[in-house]
Amino acid sequence: MVGTSEPEAGHDRCASHGADVRHGTAPGRVNLIGDHTDYNQGLALPMAIGLGVSVAYEPSGLGVIEVTSDAYPGVTAVVPVDVDAVGVAALAPAWARLVAAVVSLARPESGGTLHVRSTLPRGSGLSSSAALAVALAGTFGVEGDPLVLARLCQAAEHRIGVPVGLLDPLVCAGARAGHALLIDFATLMMRQVPVPEGAEFTVIDSGQRRDLRDSAYAARVLECEAAAAVVGPLGLATGTDIAGLRDPVLRRRARHVRSECLRVRRFADALGSGDLGTAGLVMDESHRSLSADFESTTPEVDALVAAVRSRPGVHGVRMTGAGFGGCVVALGEPGSLVTGAFTTPAWNVVASDGALARREAA
Ligand code: GLA
């Protein structure tokens, strides 16, 4: 099982400098079901996982933040504390633009040094970006409920050109250990759904990487907007509305969103009542819809889903997150999937606390 190994959020005294070092942490997430529904006022059911991002920020009183990351050894990015949207877009190296975007919105009171560590694979659909943004926002003193944090983090991603919804930062901030988070993006109501004993979730990386800026994610957002211009928000549209869409591509995209929202409810009910067989079958349906109607899978991901599904004790498997590569998530009997048996990284994941619950506990 993946545990939570990141330091707890909070402040401490840095032994070497005697200065105030602030630590922030946020988990990644796996979306159990409900993909490409968040920006359509639909439903999703993600859970936070033990892999995550941690940051250490030491204020210096100067006007810039010097950013280093375990992922880019030997490189220091310099972010002015008063960076604006134009400065964010022009910042080099590009990996530091999300940090700059959060700085531009959270406005820490001083420059300093910032170090980023992550146990999350990047570009694999486990929300490495949202985890970084949520950890940073908390460290820079952004207060409030998960929605306040999530809106700032979403705005930061938009500032670097990725038109994401609220799914990832909401769960990275607001998750509770032992629970998945049912989110209704039309009302922004959230409900914690207990994950029953005997439900083992395994995440398997396809090894196929994507960057949401280059993937078809933005194209899907535009297609959904085009369909919504005719029938209204797709998460609220009826089957009759969708059948009336003339364009066959838009009709398929809309059909996925509507059917996926219905599946989120069925899955949440099945999970809640411990009917893991039904929950697994609903995950299989979700994958087929993402493959055939939404076209956000790849041949490699489809092949991985089929291979994992054929293992004894596996109830269901689907792609998770944006797709176009990245990870798949399987629901199985405990011990049915041995992570070391895959040629790519895999993790048995447990539902973990989000950033706010970790802060409360610290
Ligand atoms: C990415 C985005 C989310 C959501 C998922 C697909 O993770 O960041 O907002 O749209 O893709 O469900």
XYZ file of C-alpha atoms and ligand atoms in Angstrom:
374
model
C 0.000 0.000 0.000
C 1.155 3.521 -0.658
C 1.474 5.479 2.581
C 1.634 9.214 3.206
C 5.326 9.925 3.511
C 5.305 13.679 2.857
C 6.084 15.982 5.765
C 3.078 17.442 7.533
C 2.076 20.969 6.587
C 3.128 23.686 9.000
C 6.058 25.829 10.047
C 9.329 24.906 11.679
C 12.661 26.465 12.503
C 15.306 25.794 9.885
C 18.317 24.631 11.872
C 20.894 25.936 9.396
C 19.498 29.457 8.912
C 17.357 29.958 12.001
C 14.625 31.220 9.683
C 10.979 30.283 9.417
C 10.614 27.408 6.919
C 7.081 26.624 5.785
C 6.229 23.147 4.625
C 3.224 22.374 2.473
C 1.989 19.096 1.132
C -0.837 17.855 -1.061
C -1.720 14.416 -2.390
C -2.293 13.344 -5.954
C -5.598 11.701 -6.805
C -7.066 8.870 -8.766
C -10.448 9.474 -10.336
C -12.454 6.296 -9.740
C -15.155 7.330 -12.218
C -16.532 10.482 -13.878
C -13.997 11.718 -16.410
C -14.499 14.776 -18.626
C -17.591 15.616 -16.618
C -16.219 18.383 -14.361
C -16.116 21.108 -17.019
C -19.619 20.025 -18.095
C -21.446 20.523 -14.785
C -21.510 16.751 -14.290
C -20.470 14.329 -11.526
C -17.202 12.660 -10.530
C -15.934 10.387 -7.750
C -12.175 10.779 -7.153
C -10.087 9.886 -4.096
C -6.755 11.275 -2.870
C -3.826 8.847 -2.752
C -0.638 8.512 -0.716
C 1.634 9.752 -3.512
C 1.978 13.527 -3.532
C 3.949 16.747 -3.627
C 5.718 18.534 -0.789
C 7.248 22.002 -0.827
C 9.579 23.816 1.576
C 9.538 27.611 1.392
C 11.948 29.820 3.294
C 11.066 33.547 3.073
C 14.063 35.814 2.538
C 12.563 39.315 2.491
C 13.868 39.750 -1.097
C 11.755 40.283 -4.210
C 12.253 36.931 -5.963
C 11.585 33.289 -5.214
C 14.368 30.908 -6.203
C 12.716 27.616 -7.124
C 14.443 24.242 -7.255
C 12.930 20.820 -7.779
C 14.133 17.263 -7.285
C 12.809 16.627 -10.785
C 15.207 19.138 -12.367
C 18.491 18.832 -10.461
C 20.966 21.685 -10.792
C 18.421 24.154 -12.213
C 17.134 27.207 -10.330
C 14.130 29.119 -11.662
C 13.752 32.733 -10.545
C 10.173 33.957 -10.018
C 9.567 37.624 -9.079
C 7.008 37.863 -6.237
C 5.176 40.524 -8.252
C 5.087 38.377 -11.423
C 1.997 39.071 -13.574
C 0.162 36.988 -16.201
C 2.526 38.127 -18.984
C 5.570 37.290 -16.860
C 4.116 33.849 -16.073
C 3.685 33.027 -19.767
C 7.238 34.149 -20.591
C 8.964 32.462 -17.631
C 11.820 30.034 -18.331
C 12.252 27.198 -17.589
C 8.716 26.200 -18.529
C 8.343 23.715 -15.624
C 8.340 26.655 -13.189
C 5.401 28.428 -14.893
C 2.805 26.762 -12.670
C 4.741 27.898 -9.588
C 4.846 31.422 -11.058
C 1.114 31.299 -11.824
C 0.316 30.370 -8.206
C 2.662 33.138 -7.008
C 0.868 35.623 -9.282
C -2.488 34.722 -7.693
C -1.549 33.916 -4.079
C 0.937 36.799 -3.736
C 3.280 35.564 -0.979
C 4.443 38.519 1.133
C 8.119 37.957 0.368
C 10.574 36.227 -1.922
C 12.640 33.338 -0.677
C 13.775 29.879 -1.615
C 11.355 27.149 -2.557
C 12.125 23.481 -3.021
C 9.688 21.022 -4.592
C 9.674 17.269 -4.098
C 7.194 14.857 -5.629
C 6.472 11.153 -5.502
C 3.898 11.507 -8.298
C 4.793 10.592 -11.866
C 4.251 13.680 -14.064
C 1.898 13.615 -17.027
C 0.281 10.349 -16.024
C -3.188 11.415 -14.908
C -2.614 11.401 -11.124
C -2.846 15.204 -10.734
C 0.785 16.111 -10.219
C -0.015 19.709 -11.294
C -2.993 20.193 -8.990
C -1.067 18.659 -6.084
C 1.759 21.156 -6.657
C -0.625 24.103 -6.960
C -2.589 23.130 -3.820
C 0.602 22.559 -1.791
C 1.960 25.946 -2.906
C -1.243 27.883 -2.278
C -1.434 26.541 1.280
C 2.229 27.336 1.882
C 1.764 30.896 0.609
C -1.019 31.401 3.160
C -4.181 30.966 1.057
C -6.927 30.194 3.598
C -10.450 28.917 3.168
C -12.426 25.841 2.221
C -11.506 23.398 -0.572
C -13.437 25.465 -3.111
C -11.448 28.634 -2.398
C -8.169 26.749 -2.825
C -9.432 24.868 -5.874
C -10.600 28.007 -7.673
C -7.224 29.672 -7.212
C -5.402 26.544 -8.440
C -7.709 26.228 -11.443
C -7.079 29.891 -12.308
C -3.320 29.223 -12.082
C -3.600 26.323 -14.563
C -5.686 28.488 -16.890
C -2.957 31.144 -16.664
C -0.450 28.640 -18.104
C -2.822 27.661 -20.890
C -4.429 24.450 -19.571
C -8.254 24.763 -19.524
C -8.838 22.302 -16.650
C -11.951 21.937 -14.511
C -12.170 21.884 -10.713
C -11.954 18.112 -10.189
C -8.276 17.770 -9.326
C -7.661 20.667 -6.916
C -10.994 20.048 -5.149
C -10.093 16.488 -4.217
C -6.390 17.238 -3.576
C -7.575 19.865 -1.076
C -10.803 18.402 0.294
C -10.408 14.594 0.438
C -10.739 12.578 3.653
C -8.855 9.347 4.426
C -10.953 6.245 3.847
C -13.348 8.054 1.515
C -13.876 8.940 -2.120
C -15.346 12.391 -2.783
C -18.596 12.597 -4.772
C -18.620 16.000 -6.483
C -21.549 17.580 -8.308
C -20.024 20.284 -10.504
C -23.412 21.872 -11.247
C -24.076 22.704 -7.592
C -20.538 22.223 -6.194
C -22.062 20.001 -3.506
C -19.676 17.355 -2.197
C -20.254 14.149 -0.248
C -17.696 11.810 1.325
C -18.387 8.199 0.246
C -16.740 5.536 2.459
C -14.553 3.058 0.574
C -15.607 -0.391 1.842
C -13.296 -3.044 3.257
C -12.361 -5.448 0.532
C -12.217 -2.818 -2.234
C -8.635 -2.669 -3.449
C -7.801 -0.022 -6.029
C -4.657 -0.438 -8.107
C -3.230 2.242 -10.398
C -1.097 1.068 -13.297
C 0.896 3.500 -15.408
C 0.740 2.827 -19.149
C 4.088 4.574 -19.477
C 2.590 6.753 -22.212
C 3.149 10.402 -21.239
C 1.156 13.437 -22.295
C 1.149 17.130 -21.551
C -2.367 18.540 -21.316
C -1.177 21.596 -23.252
C -0.343 19.405 -26.249
C -3.016 16.730 -25.861
C -6.510 16.790 -27.304
C -7.841 17.885 -23.877
C -8.441 21.470 -25.006
C -10.102 20.217 -28.196
C -12.500 18.094 -26.112
C -13.342 21.094 -23.925
C -14.185 23.084 -27.085
C -16.296 20.251 -28.521
C -18.263 20.032 -25.280
C -18.768 23.803 -25.314
C -20.041 23.583 -28.902
C -22.537 20.869 -27.902
C -23.553 22.825 -24.775
C -24.243 25.891 -26.928
C -27.087 23.832 -28.471
C -28.413 21.746 -25.542
C -27.107 23.502 -22.411
C -24.573 22.067 -19.908
C -23.977 18.448 -20.922
C -24.057 17.136 -17.363
C -27.677 18.326 -17.134
C -28.831 17.496 -20.672
C -31.426 14.785 -21.343
C -31.075 11.833 -23.706
C -33.581 13.500 -26.042
C -31.556 16.739 -26.078
C -28.454 14.807 -27.025
C -30.142 12.649 -29.665
C -31.153 15.917 -31.352
C -27.553 17.099 -31.840
C -26.898 17.101 -35.592
C -23.110 16.788 -35.548
C -22.213 13.099 -34.954
C -18.941 13.908 -33.185
C -20.565 16.381 -30.785
C -23.373 13.867 -30.222
C -20.888 11.189 -29.163
C -18.983 13.558 -26.864
C -22.259 14.626 -25.228
C -23.465 11.026 -24.964
C -20.322 10.142 -23.035
C -20.786 13.007 -20.572
C -24.430 12.179 -19.889
C -23.892 8.416 -19.598
C -20.797 8.953 -17.425
C -22.792 11.038 -14.949
C -25.388 8.263 -14.676
C -22.536 5.797 -14.098
C -21.046 7.928 -11.318
C -24.314 7.596 -9.378
C -24.544 3.837 -10.021
C -20.912 3.364 -9.038
C -21.262 5.429 -5.837
C -24.364 3.417 -4.864
C -22.626 0.096 -5.602
C -19.510 1.127 -3.658
C -21.649 2.389 -0.777
C -23.501 -0.922 -0.539
C -20.333 -2.998 -0.968
C -21.489 -4.444 -4.318
C -18.024 -4.482 -5.830
C -19.000 -6.711 -8.766
C -21.479 -4.108 -10.000
C -19.040 -1.269 -9.300
C -16.446 -3.012 -11.462
C -18.848 -3.533 -14.348
C -19.734 0.178 -14.243
C -16.001 0.994 -14.464
C -15.740 -1.242 -17.561
C -18.669 0.620 -19.160
C -17.007 3.925 -18.369
C -13.846 2.878 -20.158
C -15.767 1.750 -23.226
C -17.551 5.102 -23.355
C -14.279 7.048 -22.993
C -12.794 4.926 -25.762
C -15.671 4.860 -28.261
C -17.590 8.091 -27.612
C -15.095 10.469 -26.067
C -11.973 9.095 -27.815
C -9.702 10.001 -24.929
C -7.950 6.640 -24.707
C -5.092 5.297 -26.827
C -4.474 1.797 -28.254
C -1.807 1.294 -25.556
C -4.194 2.234 -22.746
C -6.985 0.082 -24.211
C -4.578 -2.875 -24.400
C -3.488 -2.350 -20.784
C -7.122 -2.186 -19.629
C -7.901 -5.463 -21.463
C -4.814 -7.186 -20.015
C -5.558 -6.113 -16.435
C -9.256 -6.986 -16.799
C -8.376 -10.576 -17.702
C -6.637 -11.192 -14.354
C -8.546 -13.308 -11.795
C -10.188 -11.310 -9.000
C -10.389 -8.044 -10.982
C -13.901 -6.529 -10.925
C -13.353 -3.670 -13.402
C -10.755 -1.394 -15.030
C -10.798 2.019 -16.704
C -8.555 4.840 -17.805
C -8.384 7.616 -15.233
C -8.001 11.376 -15.498
C -7.646 13.204 -18.779
C -6.545 10.126 -20.719
C -4.534 10.304 -23.988
C -2.029 8.014 -22.212
C -1.336 8.003 -18.478
C -2.708 5.597 -15.897
C -5.533 3.100 -15.567
C -7.324 2.218 -12.314
C -8.547 -1.266 -11.412
C -10.918 -2.431 -8.684
C -10.110 -5.928 -7.489
C -10.165 -8.364 -4.627
C -7.338 -7.691 -2.157
C -4.127 -9.215 -3.484
C -5.522 -9.811 -6.979
C -3.019 -7.457 -8.611
C 0.642 -7.686 -7.627
C 2.163 -4.330 -8.504
C 5.643 -5.768 -9.067
C 4.274 -7.995 -11.826
C 3.807 -5.067 -14.228
C 6.581 -3.826 -16.507
C 5.528 -0.216 -15.786
C 5.041 1.401 -12.342
C 1.927 0.334 -10.417
C 0.596 1.109 -6.961
C -2.071 -0.318 -4.650
C -3.557 2.957 -3.454
C -5.569 3.794 -0.340
C -7.935 6.740 0.077
C -5.889 9.432 1.832
C -6.415 12.823 3.447
C -6.377 15.919 1.259
C -4.220 18.967 2.012
C -6.727 20.624 4.355
C -7.271 17.508 6.480
C -3.496 17.091 6.710
C -3.149 20.697 7.856
C -5.850 20.201 10.500
C -4.062 17.095 11.767
C -0.641 18.827 11.932
C -7.757 16.453 -16.033
C -8.324 17.817 -15.645
C -9.630 17.682 -14.849
C -10.614 16.754 -15.544
C -9.918 15.446 -15.957
C -10.824 14.558 -16.780
O -7.338 15.769 -14.898
O -7.395 18.516 -14.853
O -10.185 18.954 -14.647
O -11.232 17.382 -16.624
O -8.741 15.701 -16.714
O -11.863 14.095 -16.002
